[in-house]
Amino acid sequence: WITILIIAIIVGAIAWLFDYQFSKVRISSNIEECEEIIDQYGGNYLSHLIYSGDKQFFTNEDKNAFLMYRYKASSLVVLGDPIGDENAFD
């Protein structure tokens, strides 16, 4: 039974390390880019939530619109509509 316990601990440790290593998505913009977009194009009723500290941001290639999202349970959960230039939403 000790062998089974040791194997279970090793498998659990490997699973924990694998989950921890890949738990964060590394596509993020900084808050200054988002503030510039809000200053230029205006925000919406959720714009103030960029300061909550629990969200990440994805900015498009032209840097004129962004999404707020959070990684939760192996999913990306987007908060609200895109913010920025409405022509960039398509």
PDB file of C-alpha atoms in Angstrom:
ATOM      1  CA  TRP A   1       0.000   0.000   0.000  1.00  0.00           C
ATOM      2  CA  ILE A   2       2.997   2.296   0.481  1.00  0.00           C
ATOM      3  CA  THR A   3       3.870   1.923  -3.192  1.00  0.00           C
ATOM      4  CA  ILE A   4       0.367   2.988  -4.200  1.00  0.00           C
ATOM      5  CA  LEU A   5       0.552   5.966  -1.849  1.00  0.00           C
ATOM      6  CA  ILE A   6       3.919   7.061  -3.264  1.00  0.00           C
ATOM      7  CA  ILE A   7       2.653   6.724  -6.846  1.00  0.00           C
ATOM      8  CA  ALA A   8      -0.480   8.713  -5.974  1.00  0.00           C
ATOM      9  CA  ILE A   9       1.633  11.486  -4.434  1.00  0.00           C
ATOM     10  CA  ILE A  10       3.920  11.625  -7.473  1.00  0.00           C
ATOM     11  CA  VAL A  11       0.992  11.689  -9.912  1.00  0.00           C
ATOM     12  CA  GLY A  12      -0.721  14.383  -7.842  1.00  0.00           C
ATOM     13  CA  ALA A  13       2.439  16.504  -7.761  1.00  0.00           C
ATOM     14  CA  ILE A  14       2.925  16.198 -11.522  1.00  0.00           C
ATOM     15  CA  ALA A  15      -0.720  17.112 -12.162  1.00  0.00           C
ATOM     16  CA  TRP A  16      -0.458  20.113  -9.822  1.00  0.00           C
ATOM     17  CA  LEU A  17       2.756  21.354 -11.468  1.00  0.00           C
ATOM     18  CA  PHE A  18       1.308  20.929 -14.959  1.00  0.00           C
ATOM     19  CA  ASP A  19      -1.867  22.802 -14.020  1.00  0.00           C
ATOM     20  CA  TYR A  20       0.093  25.588 -12.319  1.00  0.00           C
ATOM     21  CA  GLN A  21       2.469  26.015 -15.267  1.00  0.00           C
ATOM     22  CA  PHE A  22      -0.310  26.429 -17.824  1.00  0.00           C
ATOM     23  CA  SER A  23      -2.885  28.189 -15.668  1.00  0.00           C
ATOM     24  CA  LYS A  24      -2.015  31.714 -16.809  1.00  0.00           C
ATOM     25  CA  VAL A  25      -2.622  32.980 -20.292  1.00  0.00           C
ATOM     26  CA  ARG A  26       0.231  35.121 -21.470  1.00  0.00           C
ATOM     27  CA  ILE A  27      -1.623  37.401 -23.887  1.00  0.00           C
ATOM     28  CA  SER A  28      -2.081  40.563 -21.966  1.00  0.00           C
ATOM     29  CA  SER A  29      -1.866  44.287 -22.518  1.00  0.00           C
ATOM     30  CA  ASN A  30      -0.983  46.752 -19.850  1.00  0.00           C
ATOM     31  CA  ILE A  31      -3.452  49.062 -18.178  1.00  0.00           C
ATOM     32  CA  GLU A  32      -1.868  52.174 -19.721  1.00  0.00           C
ATOM     33  CA  GLU A  33      -2.828  51.003 -23.239  1.00  0.00           C
ATOM     34  CA  CYS A  34      -6.400  50.473 -22.068  1.00  0.00           C
ATOM     35  CA  GLU A  35      -6.535  53.928 -20.474  1.00  0.00           C
ATOM     36  CA  GLU A  36      -5.358  55.500 -23.753  1.00  0.00           C
ATOM     37  CA  ILE A  37      -8.084  53.658 -25.670  1.00  0.00           C
ATOM     38  CA  ILE A  38     -10.735  54.809 -23.186  1.00  0.00           C
ATOM     39  CA  ASP A  39      -9.462  58.407 -23.357  1.00  0.00           C
ATOM     40  CA  GLN A  40      -9.570  58.391 -27.152  1.00  0.00           C
ATOM     41  CA  TYR A  41     -12.784  56.443 -27.851  1.00  0.00           C
ATOM     42  CA  GLY A  42     -14.695  56.608 -24.581  1.00  0.00           C
ATOM     43  CA  GLY A  43     -15.655  53.740 -22.348  1.00  0.00           C
ATOM     44  CA  ASN A  44     -18.806  51.927 -21.385  1.00  0.00           C
ATOM     45  CA  TYR A  45     -20.575  51.009 -18.164  1.00  0.00           C
ATOM     46  CA  LEU A  46     -17.861  48.438 -17.322  1.00  0.00           C
ATOM     47  CA  SER A  47     -14.770  50.505 -18.148  1.00  0.00           C
ATOM     48  CA  HIS A  48     -14.021  51.324 -14.525  1.00  0.00           C
ATOM     49  CA  LEU A  49     -13.424  47.632 -13.840  1.00  0.00           C
ATOM     50  CA  ILE A  50      -9.978  47.819 -15.448  1.00  0.00           C
ATOM     51  CA  TYR A  51      -8.835  49.049 -12.032  1.00  0.00           C
ATOM     52  CA  SER A  52     -10.204  46.077 -10.072  1.00  0.00           C
ATOM     53  CA  GLY A  53      -6.926  44.200 -10.459  1.00  0.00           C
ATOM     54  CA  ASP A  54      -8.446  40.793 -11.160  1.00  0.00           C
ATOM     55  CA  LYS A  55      -8.719  41.070 -14.936  1.00  0.00           C
ATOM     56  CA  GLN A  56      -6.364  40.884 -17.862  1.00  0.00           C
ATOM     57  CA  PHE A  57      -6.674  42.731 -21.146  1.00  0.00           C
ATOM     58  CA  PHE A  58      -6.457  41.678 -24.778  1.00  0.00           C
ATOM     59  CA  THR A  59      -5.804  44.531 -27.204  1.00  0.00           C
ATOM     60  CA  ASN A  60      -6.248  44.180 -30.955  1.00  0.00           C
ATOM     61  CA  GLU A  61      -3.337  44.652 -33.381  1.00  0.00           C
ATOM     62  CA  ASP A  62      -4.217  48.293 -34.098  1.00  0.00           C
ATOM     63  CA  LYS A  63      -4.309  49.089 -30.369  1.00  0.00           C
ATOM     64  CA  ASN A  64      -7.708  50.784 -30.691  1.00  0.00           C
ATOM     65  CA  ALA A  65      -9.957  48.286 -28.877  1.00  0.00           C
ATOM     66  CA  PHE A  66      -9.618  45.812 -26.037  1.00  0.00           C
ATOM     67  CA  LEU A  67     -11.433  43.116 -24.101  1.00  0.00           C
ATOM     68  CA  MET A  68     -11.296  42.465 -20.378  1.00  0.00           C
ATOM     69  CA  TYR A  69     -11.060  38.797 -19.459  1.00  0.00           C
ATOM     70  CA  ARG A  70     -10.226  36.453 -16.641  1.00  0.00           C
ATOM     71  CA  TYR A  71      -8.894  32.917 -16.653  1.00  0.00           C
ATOM     72  CA  LYS A  72     -11.204  30.668 -14.639  1.00  0.00           C
ATOM     73  CA  ALA A  73     -11.321  26.859 -14.521  1.00  0.00           C
ATOM     74  CA  SER A  74      -9.445  26.332 -17.814  1.00  0.00           C
ATOM     75  CA  SER A  75     -11.643  28.892 -19.611  1.00  0.00           C
ATOM     76  CA  LEU A  76     -11.315  32.505 -20.615  1.00  0.00           C
ATOM     77  CA  VAL A  77     -14.306  34.497 -19.403  1.00  0.00           C
ATOM     78  CA  VAL A  78     -14.773  37.827 -21.207  1.00  0.00           C
ATOM     79  CA  LEU A  79     -16.388  40.672 -19.299  1.00  0.00           C
ATOM     80  CA  GLY A  80     -18.821  42.687 -21.398  1.00  0.00           C
ATOM     81  CA  ASP A  81     -18.452  44.076 -24.883  1.00  0.00           C
ATOM     82  CA  PRO A  82     -15.206  45.283 -26.457  1.00  0.00           C
ATOM     83  CA  ILE A  83     -14.145  48.791 -25.480  1.00  0.00           C
ATOM     84  CA  GLY A  84     -12.723  51.237 -28.000  1.00  0.00           C
ATOM     85  CA  ASP A  85     -13.218  51.999 -31.686  1.00  0.00           C
ATOM     86  CA  GLU A  86     -16.530  50.447 -32.755  1.00  0.00           C
ATOM     87  CA  ASN A  87     -15.200  49.932 -36.300  1.00  0.00           C
ATOM     88  CA  ALA A  88     -12.603  47.543 -34.868  1.00  0.00           C
ATOM     89  CA  PHE A  89     -15.225  45.222 -33.357  1.00  0.00           C
ATOM     90  CA  ASP A  90     -16.017  43.341 -36.580  1.00  0.00           C
TER      91      ASP A  90
END
